[in-house]
PDB file of C-alpha atoms in Angstrom:
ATOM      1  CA  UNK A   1      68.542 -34.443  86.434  1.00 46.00           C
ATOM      2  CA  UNK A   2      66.635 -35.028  83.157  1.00 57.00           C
ATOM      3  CA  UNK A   3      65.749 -31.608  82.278  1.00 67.00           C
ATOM      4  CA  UNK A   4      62.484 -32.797  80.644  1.00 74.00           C
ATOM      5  CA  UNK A   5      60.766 -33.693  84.071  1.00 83.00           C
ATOM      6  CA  UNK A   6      58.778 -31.188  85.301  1.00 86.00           C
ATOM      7  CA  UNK A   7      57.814 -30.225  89.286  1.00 89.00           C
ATOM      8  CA  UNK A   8      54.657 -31.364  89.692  1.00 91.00           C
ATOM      9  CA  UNK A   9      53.722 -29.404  92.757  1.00 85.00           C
ATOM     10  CA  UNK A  10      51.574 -25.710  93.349  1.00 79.00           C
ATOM     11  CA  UNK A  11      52.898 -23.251  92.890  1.00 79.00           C
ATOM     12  CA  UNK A  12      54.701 -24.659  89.464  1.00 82.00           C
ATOM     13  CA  UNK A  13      51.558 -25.857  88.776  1.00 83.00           C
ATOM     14  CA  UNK A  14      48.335 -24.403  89.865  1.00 83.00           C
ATOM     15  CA  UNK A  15      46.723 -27.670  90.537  1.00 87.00           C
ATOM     16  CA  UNK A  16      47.059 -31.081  91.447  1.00 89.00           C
ATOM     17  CA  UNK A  17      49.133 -32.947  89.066  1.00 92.00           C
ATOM     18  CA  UNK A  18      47.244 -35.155  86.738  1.00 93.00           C
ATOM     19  CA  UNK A  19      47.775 -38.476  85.691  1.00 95.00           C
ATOM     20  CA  UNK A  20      49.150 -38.061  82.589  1.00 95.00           C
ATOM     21  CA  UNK A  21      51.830 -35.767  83.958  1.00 94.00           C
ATOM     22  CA  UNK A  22      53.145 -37.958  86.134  1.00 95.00           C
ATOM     23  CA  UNK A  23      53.039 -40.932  83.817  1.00 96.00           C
ATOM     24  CA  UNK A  24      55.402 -38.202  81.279  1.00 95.00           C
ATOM     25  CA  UNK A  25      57.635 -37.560  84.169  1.00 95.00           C
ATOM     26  CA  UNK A  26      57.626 -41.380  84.656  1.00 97.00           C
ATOM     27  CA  UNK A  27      58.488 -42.153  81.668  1.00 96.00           C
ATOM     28  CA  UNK A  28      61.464 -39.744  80.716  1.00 96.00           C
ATOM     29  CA  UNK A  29      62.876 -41.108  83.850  1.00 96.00           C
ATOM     30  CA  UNK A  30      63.087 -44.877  82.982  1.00 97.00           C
ATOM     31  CA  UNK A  31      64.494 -43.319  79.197  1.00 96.00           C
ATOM     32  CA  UNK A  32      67.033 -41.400  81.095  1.00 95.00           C
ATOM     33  CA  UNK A  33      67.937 -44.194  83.641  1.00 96.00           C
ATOM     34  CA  UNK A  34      67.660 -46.741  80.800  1.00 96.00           C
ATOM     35  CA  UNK A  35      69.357 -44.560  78.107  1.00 96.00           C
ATOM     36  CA  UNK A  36      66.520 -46.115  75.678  1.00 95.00           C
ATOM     37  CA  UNK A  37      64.174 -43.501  73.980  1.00 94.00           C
ATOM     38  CA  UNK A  38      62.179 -46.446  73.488  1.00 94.00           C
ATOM     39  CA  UNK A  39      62.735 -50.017  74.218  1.00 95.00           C
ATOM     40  CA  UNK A  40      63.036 -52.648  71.438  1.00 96.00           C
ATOM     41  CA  UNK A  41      60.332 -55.538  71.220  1.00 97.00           C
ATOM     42  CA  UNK A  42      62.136 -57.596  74.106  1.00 97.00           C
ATOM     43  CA  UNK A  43      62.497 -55.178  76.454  1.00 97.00           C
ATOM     44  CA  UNK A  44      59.420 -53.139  76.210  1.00 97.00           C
ATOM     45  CA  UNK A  45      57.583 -55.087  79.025  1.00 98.00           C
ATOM     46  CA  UNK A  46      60.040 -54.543  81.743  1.00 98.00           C
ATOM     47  CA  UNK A  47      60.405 -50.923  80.269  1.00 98.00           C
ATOM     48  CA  UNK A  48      56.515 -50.283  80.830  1.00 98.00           C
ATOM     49  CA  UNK A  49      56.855 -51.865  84.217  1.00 98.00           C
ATOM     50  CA  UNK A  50      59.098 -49.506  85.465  1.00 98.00           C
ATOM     51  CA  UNK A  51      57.330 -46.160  83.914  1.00 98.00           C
ATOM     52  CA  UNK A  52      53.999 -48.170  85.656  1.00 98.00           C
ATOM     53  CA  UNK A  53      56.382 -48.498  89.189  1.00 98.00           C
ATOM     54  CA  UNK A  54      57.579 -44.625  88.764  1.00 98.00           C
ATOM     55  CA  UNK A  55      54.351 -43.132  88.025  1.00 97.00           C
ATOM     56  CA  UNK A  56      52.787 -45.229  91.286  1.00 98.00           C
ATOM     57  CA  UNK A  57      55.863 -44.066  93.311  1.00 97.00           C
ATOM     58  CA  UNK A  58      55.414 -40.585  92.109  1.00 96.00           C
ATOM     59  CA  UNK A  59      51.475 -40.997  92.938  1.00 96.00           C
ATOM     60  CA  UNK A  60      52.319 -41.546  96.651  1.00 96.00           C
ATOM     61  CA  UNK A  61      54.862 -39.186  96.843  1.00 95.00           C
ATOM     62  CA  UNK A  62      52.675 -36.086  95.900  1.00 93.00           C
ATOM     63  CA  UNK A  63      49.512 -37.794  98.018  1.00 92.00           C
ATOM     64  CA  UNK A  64      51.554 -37.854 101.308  1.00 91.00           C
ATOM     65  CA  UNK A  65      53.918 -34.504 100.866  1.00 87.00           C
ATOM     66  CA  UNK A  66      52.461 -31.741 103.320  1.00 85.00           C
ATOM     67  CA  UNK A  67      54.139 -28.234 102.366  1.00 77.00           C
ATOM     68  CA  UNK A  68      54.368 -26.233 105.887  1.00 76.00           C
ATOM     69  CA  UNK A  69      52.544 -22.785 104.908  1.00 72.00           C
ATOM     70  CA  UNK A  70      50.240 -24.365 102.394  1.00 67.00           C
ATOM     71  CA  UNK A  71      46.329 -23.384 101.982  1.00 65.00           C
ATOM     72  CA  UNK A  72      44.038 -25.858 103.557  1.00 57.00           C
ATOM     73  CA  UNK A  73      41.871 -27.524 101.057  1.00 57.00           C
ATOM     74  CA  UNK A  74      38.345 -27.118 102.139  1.00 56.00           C
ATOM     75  CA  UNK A  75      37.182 -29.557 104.336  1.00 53.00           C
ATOM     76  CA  UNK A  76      40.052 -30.978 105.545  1.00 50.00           C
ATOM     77  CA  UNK A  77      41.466 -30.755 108.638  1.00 48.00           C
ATOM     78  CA  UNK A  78      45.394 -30.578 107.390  1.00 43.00           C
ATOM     79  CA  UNK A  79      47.211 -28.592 104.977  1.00 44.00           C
ATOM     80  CA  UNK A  80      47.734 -30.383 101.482  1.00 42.00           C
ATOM     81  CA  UNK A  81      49.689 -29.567  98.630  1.00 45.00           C
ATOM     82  CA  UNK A  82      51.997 -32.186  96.370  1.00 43.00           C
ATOM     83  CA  UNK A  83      55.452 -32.197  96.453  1.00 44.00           C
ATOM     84  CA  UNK A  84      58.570 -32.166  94.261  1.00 45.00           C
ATOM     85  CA  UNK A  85      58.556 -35.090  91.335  1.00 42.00           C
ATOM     86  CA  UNK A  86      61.018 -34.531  90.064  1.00 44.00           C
ATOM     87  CA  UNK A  87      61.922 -38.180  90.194  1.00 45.00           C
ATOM     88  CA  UNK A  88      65.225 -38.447  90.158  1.00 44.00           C
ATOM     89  CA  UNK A  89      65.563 -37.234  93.937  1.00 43.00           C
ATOM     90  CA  UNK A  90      63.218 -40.057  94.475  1.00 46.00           C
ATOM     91  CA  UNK A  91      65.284 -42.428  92.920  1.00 44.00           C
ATOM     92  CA  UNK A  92      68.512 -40.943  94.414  1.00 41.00           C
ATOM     93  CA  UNK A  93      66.887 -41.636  97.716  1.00 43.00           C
ATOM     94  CA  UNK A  94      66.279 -44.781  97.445  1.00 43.00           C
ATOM     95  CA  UNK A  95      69.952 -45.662  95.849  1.00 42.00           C
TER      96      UNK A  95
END
């Protein structure tokens, strides 16, 4: 696992994960899975297209994950909290 990517889930964080954190962990996924730090001029539109793909995958994954035991947020009738993104055990699923 890239040891760069963060969970991005209370109680490692205290609140919902923001964009721009899950557009980091997106990104040092595709560097790790790529092996590019950052991708010459040919490549670098299929390289932002996949950090765009993570970060959308990693958007869904933390908007659907229910955590049994979790606080209810006000108003809602189910518990809610976001779940792991570490996304390499999202892509590890899907291989």
């Amino acid at each position: 696992m890239c040891r760069s990517i963060k969970t991005l889930r209370p109680p490692a964080i205290p609140e919902k994960a923001t964009e721009d954190e899950m557009r980091a962990a997106a990104l040092q996924y595709v560097r790790k899975v790529s092996g590019f730090r950052a991708p010459a001029a040919h490549n670098r539109e299929v390289f932002e297209r996949a950090v765009e793909a993570v970060a959308e995958a990693t958007r869904d994954l933390l908007d659907g994950i229910e955590v049994r035991g979790a606080k209810k947020a006000p108003g809602d009738g189910h518990a809610h909290a976001h779940g792991d993104a570490s996304v390499a055990a999202v892509a590890s699923a899907s291989a």
